[in-house]
JSON list of C-alpha atoms in Angstrom, two decimals:
[
{"chain": "A", "resi": 1, "resn": "MET", "atom": "CA", "xyz": [-5.88, 31.55, -8.76]},
{"chain": "A", "resi": 2, "resn": "ILE", "atom": "CA", "xyz": [-4.13, 30.13, -5.65]},
{"chain": "A", "resi": 3, "resn": "LYS", "atom": "CA", "xyz": [-5.76, 26.74, -6.25]},
{"chain": "A", "resi": 4, "resn": "GLU", "atom": "CA", "xyz": [-4.43, 26.69, -9.82]},
{"chain": "A", "resi": 5, "resn": "SER", "atom": "CA", "xyz": [-1.01, 27.47, -8.45]},
{"chain": "A", "resi": 6, "resn": "CYS", "atom": "CA", "xyz": [-1.21, 24.49, -6.08]},
{"chain": "A", "resi": 7, "resn": "GLU", "atom": "CA", "xyz": [-2.41, 22.25, -8.85]},
{"chain": "A", "resi": 8, "resn": "LYS", "atom": "CA", "xyz": [0.41, 23.41, -11.11]},
{"chain": "A", "resi": 9, "resn": "LEU", "atom": "CA", "xyz": [3.02, 22.81, -8.41]},
{"chain": "A", "resi": 10, "resn": "ASN", "atom": "CA", "xyz": [1.56, 19.37, -7.69]},
{"chain": "A", "resi": 11, "resn": "ASN", "atom": "CA", "xyz": [1.58, 18.41, -11.37]},
{"chain": "A", "resi": 12, "resn": "GLN", "atom": "CA", "xyz": [5.13, 19.71, -11.76]},
{"chain": "A", "resi": 13, "resn": "ALA", "atom": "CA", "xyz": [6.20, 17.71, -8.70]},
{"chain": "A", "resi": 14, "resn": "ILE", "atom": "CA", "xyz": [4.73, 14.52, -10.13]},
{"chain": "A", "resi": 15, "resn": "ILE", "atom": "CA", "xyz": [6.62, 15.02, -13.40]},
{"chain": "A", "resi": 16, "resn": "LEU", "atom": "CA", "xyz": [9.86, 15.76, -11.55]},
{"chain": "A", "resi": 17, "resn": "ALA", "atom": "CA", "xyz": [9.45, 12.70, -9.32]},
{"chain": "A", "resi": 18, "resn": "GLU", "atom": "CA", "xyz": [8.80, 10.48, -12.34]},
{"chain": "A", "resi": 19, "resn": "GLN", "atom": "CA", "xyz": [12.11, 11.75, -13.75]},
{"chain": "A", "resi": 20, "resn": "GLY", "atom": "CA", "xyz": [13.88, 10.94, -10.48]},
{"chain": "A", "resi": 21, "resn": "ASN", "atom": "CA", "xyz": [14.33, 14.61, -9.49]},
{"chain": "A", "resi": 22, "resn": "PHE", "atom": "CA", "xyz": [13.08, 14.01, -5.95]},
{"chain": "A", "resi": 23, "resn": "THR", "atom": "CA", "xyz": [14.60, 17.09, -4.32]},
{"chain": "A", "resi": 24, "resn": "GLU", "atom": "CA", "xyz": [12.95, 19.41, -6.82]},
{"chain": "A", "resi": 25, "resn": "ALA", "atom": "CA", "xyz": [9.67, 17.49, -6.58]},
{"chain": "A", "resi": 26, "resn": "ILE", "atom": "CA", "xyz": [9.71, 17.74, -2.78]},
{"chain": "A", "resi": 27, "resn": "ASN", "atom": "CA", "xyz": [10.40, 21.47, -3.00]},
{"chain": "A", "resi": 28, "resn": "CYS", "atom": "CA", "xyz": [7.40, 21.94, -5.32]},
{"chain": "A", "resi": 29, "resn": "LEU", "atom": "CA", "xyz": [5.13, 20.02, -2.98]},
{"chain": "A", "resi": 30, "resn": "ILE", "atom": "CA", "xyz": [6.33, 21.93, 0.07]},
{"chain": "A", "resi": 31, "resn": "ARG", "atom": "CA", "xyz": [5.63, 25.21, -1.75]},
{"chain": "A", "resi": 32, "resn": "ALA", "atom": "CA", "xyz": [2.15, 23.95, -2.67]},
{"chain": "A", "resi": 33, "resn": "ILE", "atom": "CA", "xyz": [1.49, 22.91, 0.93]},
{"chain": "A", "resi": 34, "resn": "THR", "atom": "CA", "xyz": [2.42, 26.39, 2.18]},
{"chain": "A", "resi": 35, "resn": "ILE", "atom": "CA", "xyz": [-0.40, 27.68, -0.03]},
{"chain": "A", "resi": 36, "resn": "GLU", "atom": "CA", "xyz": [-2.91, 24.98, 0.86]},
{"chain": "A", "resi": 37, "resn": "LYS", "atom": "CA", "xyz": [-1.98, 23.32, 4.18]},
{"chain": "A", "resi": 38, "resn": "GLN", "atom": "CA", "xyz": [-5.17, 21.24, 4.45]},
{"chain": "A", "resi": 39, "resn": "ASN", "atom": "CA", "xyz": [-4.85, 19.50, 1.08]},
{"chain": "A", "resi": 40, "resn": "ASP", "atom": "CA", "xyz": [-4.42, 15.81, 1.87]},
{"chain": "A", "resi": 41, "resn": "LEU", "atom": "CA", "xyz": [-3.49, 14.98, -1.72]},
{"chain": "A", "resi": 42, "resn": "LEU", "atom": "CA", "xyz": [-0.46, 17.27, -1.54]},
{"chain": "A", "resi": 43, "resn": "TRP", "atom": "CA", "xyz": [0.61, 15.62, 1.72]},
{"chain": "A", "resi": 44, "resn": "PHE", "atom": "CA", "xyz": [0.03, 12.18, 0.21]},
{"chain": "A", "resi": 45, "resn": "ASN", "atom": "CA", "xyz": [2.14, 13.04, -2.84]},
{"chain": "A", "resi": 46, "resn": "LEU", "atom": "CA", "xyz": [4.84, 14.43, -0.55]},
{"chain": "A", "resi": 47, "resn": "GLY", "atom": "CA", "xyz": [4.83, 11.17, 1.40]},
{"chain": "A", "resi": 48, "resn": "VAL", "atom": "CA", "xyz": [5.09, 9.08, -1.76]},
{"chain": "A", "resi": 49, "resn": "THR", "atom": "CA", "xyz": [7.90, 11.27, -3.09]},
{"chain": "A", "resi": 50, "resn": "TYR", "atom": "CA", "xyz": [9.81, 11.00, 0.19]},
{"chain": "A", "resi": 51, "resn": "ARG", "atom": "CA", "xyz": [9.28, 7.22, 0.09]},
{"chain": "A", "resi": 52, "resn": "ASP", "atom": "CA", "xyz": [10.54, 7.01, -3.48]},
{"chain": "A", "resi": 53, "resn": "SER", "atom": "CA", "xyz": [13.57, 9.12, -2.54]},
{"chain": "A", "resi": 54, "resn": "GLY", "atom": "CA", "xyz": [14.36, 6.65, 0.26]},
{"chain": "A", "resi": 55, "resn": "ASP", "atom": "CA", "xyz": [13.41, 8.81, 3.25]},
{"chain": "A", "resi": 56, "resn": "LEU", "atom": "CA", "xyz": [10.86, 6.59, 4.99]},
{"chain": "A", "resi": 57, "resn": "ASN", "atom": "CA", "xyz": [10.71, 8.69, 8.17]},
{"chain": "A", "resi": 58, "resn": "LEU", "atom": "CA", "xyz": [9.67, 11.85, 6.35]},
{"chain": "A", "resi": 59, "resn": "ALA", "atom": "CA", "xyz": [7.38, 9.78, 4.12]},
{"chain": "A", "resi": 60, "resn": "GLU", "atom": "CA", "xyz": [5.60, 8.40, 7.14]},
{"chain": "A", "resi": 61, "resn": "ALA", "atom": "CA", "xyz": [5.28, 11.85, 8.74]},
{"chain": "A", "resi": 62, "resn": "ALA", "atom": "CA", "xyz": [3.74, 13.29, 5.56]},
{"chain": "A", "resi": 63, "resn": "LEU", "atom": "CA", "xyz": [1.33, 10.36, 5.25]},
{"chain": "A", "resi": 64, "resn": "HIS", "atom": "CA", "xyz": [0.23, 10.79, 8.87]},
{"chain": "A", "resi": 65, "resn": "GLN", "atom": "CA", "xyz": [-0.46, 14.44, 8.10]},
{"chain": "A", "resi": 66, "resn": "ALA", "atom": "CA", "xyz": [-2.50, 13.41, 5.04]},
{"chain": "A", "resi": 67, "resn": "LEU", "atom": "CA", "xyz": [-4.51, 10.98, 7.19]},
{"chain": "A", "resi": 68, "resn": "GLU", "atom": "CA", "xyz": [-5.12, 13.62, 9.83]},
{"chain": "A", "resi": 69, "resn": "ILE", "atom": "CA", "xyz": [-6.72, 15.78, 7.13]},
{"chain": "A", "resi": 70, "resn": "ASN", "atom": "CA", "xyz": [-8.56, 12.92, 5.40]},
{"chain": "A", "resi": 71, "resn": "PRO", "atom": "CA", "xyz": [-8.59, 9.68, 7.44]},
{"chain": "A", "resi": 72, "resn": "GLU", "atom": "CA", "xyz": [-10.58, 7.81, 4.80]},
{"chain": "A", "resi": 73, "resn": "ARG", "atom": "CA", "xyz": [-8.26, 7.99, 1.77]},
{"chain": "A", "resi": 74, "resn": "GLU", "atom": "CA", "xyz": [-7.50, 4.31, 1.21]},
{"chain": "A", "resi": 75, "resn": "GLU", "atom": "CA", "xyz": [-4.45, 4.96, -0.93]},
{"chain": "A", "resi": 76, "resn": "THR", "atom": "CA", "xyz": [-2.83, 6.83, 1.96]},
{"chain": "A", "resi": 77, "resn": "ILE", "atom": "CA", "xyz": [-3.63, 4.04, 4.42]},
{"chain": "A", "resi": 78, "resn": "GLU", "atom": "CA", "xyz": [-2.27, 1.39, 2.04]},
{"chain": "A", "resi": 79, "resn": "THR", "atom": "CA", "xyz": [0.94, 3.34, 1.44]},
{"chain": "A", "resi": 80, "resn": "LEU", "atom": "CA", "xyz": [1.48, 3.87, 5.16]},
{"chain": "A", "resi": 81, "resn": "ALA", "atom": "CA", "xyz": [0.88, 0.16, 5.80]},
{"chain": "A", "resi": 82, "resn": "GLN", "atom": "CA", "xyz": [3.46, -0.72, 3.13]},
{"chain": "A", "resi": 83, "resn": "ILE", "atom": "CA", "xyz": [6.04, 1.61, 4.68]},
{"chain": "A", "resi": 84, "resn": "THR", "atom": "CA", "xyz": [5.58, 0.22, 8.20]},
{"chain": "A", "resi": 85, "resn": "LEU", "atom": "CA", "xyz": [5.72, -3.31, 6.77]},
{"chain": "A", "resi": 86, "resn": "SER", "atom": "CA", "xyz": [8.96, -2.59, 4.91]},
{"chain": "A", "resi": 87, "resn": "ALA", "atom": "CA", "xyz": [10.41, -1.23, 8.17]},
{"chain": "A", "resi": 88, "resn": "ASN", "atom": "CA", "xyz": [9.38, -4.50, 9.91]},
{"chain": "A", "resi": 89, "resn": "ARG", "atom": "CA", "xyz": [7.22, -2.54, 12.35]},
{"chain": "A", "resi": 90, "resn": "PHE", "atom": "CA", "xyz": [4.54, -5.17, 12.36]},
{"chain": "A", "resi": 91, "resn": "ALA", "atom": "CA", "xyz": [2.49, -3.83, 15.28]},
{"chain": "A", "resi": 92, "resn": "ASP", "atom": "CA", "xyz": [2.21, -0.49, 13.47]},
{"chain": "A", "resi": 93, "resn": "THR", "atom": "CA", "xyz": [1.30, -2.28, 10.24]},
{"chain": "A", "resi": 94, "resn": "VAL", "atom": "CA", "xyz": [-1.46, -4.23, 11.98]},
{"chain": "A", "resi": 95, "resn": "GLY", "atom": "CA", "xyz": [-2.76, -0.99, 13.50]},
{"chain": "A", "resi": 96, "resn": "VAL", "atom": "CA", "xyz": [-2.84, 0.81, 10.15]},
{"chain": "A", "resi": 97, "resn": "CYS", "atom": "CA", "xyz": [-4.48, -2.17, 8.42]},
{"chain": "A", "resi": 98, "resn": "SER", "atom": "CA", "xyz": [-7.08, -2.42, 11.19]},
{"chain": "A", "resi": 99, "resn": "ILE", "atom": "CA", "xyz": [-8.03, 1.22, 10.76]},
{"chain": "A", "resi": 100, "resn": "GLY", "atom": "CA", "xyz": [-8.29, 0.81, 6.99]},
{"chain": "A", "resi": 101, "resn": "LEU", "atom": "CA", "xyz": [-10.24, -2.44, 7.17]},
{"chain": "A", "resi": 102, "resn": "SER", "atom": "CA", "xyz": [-12.68, -0.95, 9.67]},
{"chain": "A", "resi": 103, "resn": "GLN", "atom": "CA", "xyz": [-13.46, 1.67, 7.02]},
{"chain": "A", "resi": 104, "resn": "ASN", "atom": "CA", "xyz": [-13.52, -0.79, 4.09]},
{"chain": "A", "resi": 105, "resn": "PRO", "atom": "CA", "xyz": [-13.57, -4.50, 4.97]},
{"chain": "A", "resi": 106, "resn": "ASP", "atom": "CA", "xyz": [-13.22, -5.34, 1.25]},
{"chain": "A", "resi": 107, "resn": "ASN", "atom": "CA", "xyz": [-9.80, -3.72, 0.79]},
{"chain": "A", "resi": 108, "resn": "ILE", "atom": "CA", "xyz": [-7.83, -6.64, -0.66]},
{"chain": "A", "resi": 109, "resn": "HIS", "atom": "CA", "xyz": [-4.52, -4.77, -0.48]},
{"chain": "A", "resi": 110, "resn": "LEU", "atom": "CA", "xyz": [-4.80, -4.30, 3.27]},
{"chain": "A", "resi": 111, "resn": "TRP", "atom": "CA", "xyz": [-5.85, -7.94, 3.76]},
{"chain": "A", "resi": 112, "resn": "ASN", "atom": "CA", "xyz": [-2.77, -8.99, 1.78]},
{"chain": "A", "resi": 113, "resn": "ILE", "atom": "CA", "xyz": [-0.46, -6.75, 3.82]},
{"chain": "A", "resi": 114, "resn": "LEU", "atom": "CA", "xyz": [-1.98, -8.11, 7.04]},
{"chain": "A", "resi": 115, "resn": "GLY", "atom": "CA", "xyz": [-1.42, -11.65, 5.76]},
{"chain": "A", "resi": 116, "resn": "ILE", "atom": "CA", "xyz": [2.24, -10.83, 5.07]},
{"chain": "A", "resi": 117, "resn": "VAL", "atom": "CA", "xyz": [2.66, -9.67, 8.68]},
{"chain": "A", "resi": 118, "resn": "HIS", "atom": "CA", "xyz": [1.33, -13.00, 9.96]},
{"chain": "A", "resi": 119, "resn": "PHE", "atom": "CA", "xyz": [3.48, -14.90, 7.48]},
{"chain": "A", "resi": 120, "resn": "LYS", "atom": "CA", "xyz": [6.62, -13.03, 8.56]},
{"chain": "A", "resi": 121, "resn": "ASN", "atom": "CA", "xyz": [5.73, -13.74, 12.19]},
{"chain": "A", "resi": 122, "resn": "GLY", "atom": "CA", "xyz": [5.50, -17.47, 11.40]},
{"chain": "A", "resi": 123, "resn": "ASP", "atom": "CA", "xyz": [1.74, -17.62, 12.02]},
{"chain": "A", "resi": 124, "resn": "TYR", "atom": "CA", "xyz": [1.00, -19.49, 8.79]},
{"chain": "A", "resi": 125, "resn": "VAL", "atom": "CA", "xyz": [-2.51, -20.59, 9.77]},
{"chain": "A", "resi": 126, "resn": "SER", "atom": "CA", "xyz": [-3.65, -17.00, 10.31]},
{"chain": "A", "resi": 127, "resn": "ALA", "atom": "CA", "xyz": [-1.75, -15.88, 7.22]},
{"chain": "A", "resi": 128, "resn": "SER", "atom": "CA", "xyz": [-3.53, -18.48, 5.07]},
{"chain": "A", "resi": 129, "resn": "GLU", "atom": "CA", "xyz": [-6.94, -17.43, 6.43]},
{"chain": "A", "resi": 130, "resn": "ILE", "atom": "CA", "xyz": [-6.18, -13.78, 5.69]},
{"chain": "A", "resi": 131, "resn": "PHE", "atom": "CA", "xyz": [-4.93, -14.45, 2.15]},
{"chain": "A", "resi": 132, "resn": "GLU", "atom": "CA", "xyz": [-8.01, -16.63, 1.59]},
{"chain": "A", "resi": 133, "resn": "ARG", "atom": "CA", "xyz": [-10.15, -13.69, 2.77]},
{"chain": "A", "resi": 134, "resn": "ALA", "atom": "CA", "xyz": [-8.51, -11.39, 0.19]},
{"chain": "A", "resi": 135, "resn": "LEU", "atom": "CA", "xyz": [-9.12, -14.00, -2.50]},
{"chain": "A", "resi": 136, "resn": "SER", "atom": "CA", "xyz": [-12.76, -14.43, -1.46]},
{"chain": "A", "resi": 137, "resn": "ILE", "atom": "CA", "xyz": [-13.17, -10.73, -2.26]},
{"chain": "A", "resi": 138, "resn": "ASN", "atom": "CA", "xyz": [-11.19, -10.90, -5.51]},
{"chain": "A", "resi": 139, "resn": "PRO", "atom": "CA", "xyz": [-10.27, -14.41, -6.74]},
{"chain": "A", "resi": 140, "resn": "PHE", "atom": "CA", "xyz": [-7.96, -12.87, -9.38]},
{"chain": "A", "resi": 141, "resn": "TYR", "atom": "CA", "xyz": [-5.76, -10.94, -6.93]},
{"chain": "A", "resi": 142, "resn": "TYR", "atom": "CA", "xyz": [-2.35, -12.24, -7.98]},
{"chain": "A", "resi": 143, "resn": "ASP", "atom": "CA", "xyz": [-0.36, -11.05, -4.94]},
{"chain": "A", "resi": 144, "resn": "ALA", "atom": "CA", "xyz": [-2.63, -12.75, -2.41]},
{"chain": "A", "resi": 145, "resn": "LEU", "atom": "CA", "xyz": [-2.70, -15.94, -4.48]},
{"chain": "A", "resi": 146, "resn": "PHE", "atom": "CA", "xyz": [1.11, -15.92, -4.72]},
{"chain": "A", "resi": 147, "resn": "ASN", "atom": "CA", "xyz": [1.39, -15.38, -0.96]},
{"chain": "A", "resi": 148, "resn": "LEU", "atom": "CA", "xyz": [-1.21, -18.05, -0.23]},
{"chain": "A", "resi": 149, "resn": "ARG", "atom": "CA", "xyz": [0.77, -20.52, -2.32]},
{"chain": "A", "resi": 150, "resn": "ASP", "atom": "CA", "xyz": [3.89, -19.83, -0.25]},
{"chain": "A", "resi": 151, "resn": "THR", "atom": "CA", "xyz": [1.88, -20.09, 2.96]},
{"chain": "A", "resi": 152, "resn": "TYR", "atom": "CA", "xyz": [0.41, -23.44, 1.95]},
{"chain": "A", "resi": 153, "resn": "GLU", "atom": "CA", "xyz": [3.94, -24.62, 1.20]},
{"chain": "A", "resi": 154, "resn": "GLU", "atom": "CA", "xyz": [5.02, -23.65, 4.73]},
{"chain": "A", "resi": 155, "resn": "LEU", "atom": "CA", "xyz": [1.99, -25.47, 6.15]},
{"chain": "A", "resi": 156, "resn": "GLY", "atom": "CA", "xyz": [2.72, -28.58, 4.08]},
{"chain": "A", "resi": 157, "resn": "ASN", "atom": "CA", "xyz": [-0.66, -28.26, 2.35]},
{"chain": "A", "resi": 158, "resn": "LYS", "atom": "CA", "xyz": [0.30, -29.91, -0.96]},
{"chain": "A", "resi": 159, "resn": "ILE", "atom": "CA", "xyz": [-3.21, -29.83, -2.42]},
{"chain": "A", "resi": 160, "resn": "GLY", "atom": "CA", "xyz": [-3.62, -26.11, -1.64]},
{"chain": "A", "resi": 161, "resn": "TYR", "atom": "CA", "xyz": [-0.13, -25.40, -2.95]},
{"chain": "A", "resi": 162, "resn": "GLU", "atom": "CA", "xyz": [-0.83, -27.20, -6.25]},
{"chain": "A", "resi": 163, "resn": "GLU", "atom": "CA", "xyz": [-4.20, -25.45, -6.65]},
{"chain": "A", "resi": 164, "resn": "CYS", "atom": "CA", "xyz": [-2.54, -22.06, -6.15]},
{"chain": "A", "resi": 165, "resn": "CYS", "atom": "CA", "xyz": [0.17, -22.96, -8.68]},
{"chain": "A", "resi": 166, "resn": "LYS", "atom": "CA", "xyz": [-2.51, -23.90, -11.21]},
{"chain": "A", "resi": 167, "resn": "ARG", "atom": "CA", "xyz": [-4.48, -20.70, -10.60]},
{"chain": "A", "resi": 168, "resn": "LEU", "atom": "CA", "xyz": [-1.31, -18.57, -10.82]},
{"chain": "A", "resi": 169, "resn": "ASN", "atom": "CA", "xyz": [-0.46, -20.19, -14.16]},
{"chain": "A", "resi": 170, "resn": "ASP", "atom": "CA", "xyz": [-4.02, -19.62, -15.38]},
{"chain": "A", "resi": 171, "resn": "LEU", "atom": "CA", "xyz": [-3.83, -15.95, -14.38]},
{"chain": "A", "resi": 172, "resn": "GLN", "atom": "CA", "xyz": [-0.49, -15.52, -16.13]},
{"chain": "A", "resi": 173, "resn": "SER", "atom": "CA", "xyz": [-1.75, -17.16, -19.34]},
{"chain": "A", "resi": 174, "resn": "SER", "atom": "CA", "xyz": [-4.91, -15.07, -19.38]},
{"chain": "A", "resi": 175, "resn": "GLY", "atom": "CA", "xyz": [-2.94, -11.88, -18.83]},
{"chain": "A", "resi": 176, "resn": "ASN", "atom": "CA", "xyz": [-4.68, -10.89, -15.53]}
]
C-alpha cells in the first residue's frame, strides 16, 4: 500500500511538472521521499524538477542523493553532468563524466559532454578526439556530429568541417 502511495505521488508530480506546476510537483516528491527515502528514482525526479524550476543547487543536491542510493543510474549521471556543465564547473563535469564512463565507456552522451568541456576550454584537439569517440560508438549521434563540425572549424580542418556538414545534412534529410 505504501509503495502504491509513492508511485501515485511520483506520477502526480510528473504530471504537475509537465504542466509547469513545479512547487506542487516538488511537494509531491518530497512527500513520496518521506515514505520511501531510499528510492533513487524519486530523488532523480526531484532533481530534474528542481532543475526545470531553475534551482540548480537543490537539483544537484537531489541528484547526488540519487547517486548515493544508486551510483549506476546513467540518466542521473548524465543529468548531473549537464547541470555542472551549465554552471561552467568544468572540473566537476569532468569528474562526473569520468565516473559515468568508467561504468559505461559507450555512453555517447557523456563523451559529448566531456567534448564540450574541452571545446569550452579551447582544447580543440582533445575535443575533436572526444567527439570522434562518441561518433565511433554511434555515427548517427547528431549532437556530437554538430559539435565536431564546430571543432573542426576552430581547428581550420576544412575537409573535416565539410564532411560533418554533409553528414549533418544527410541526417536531417533522413529524419534521424
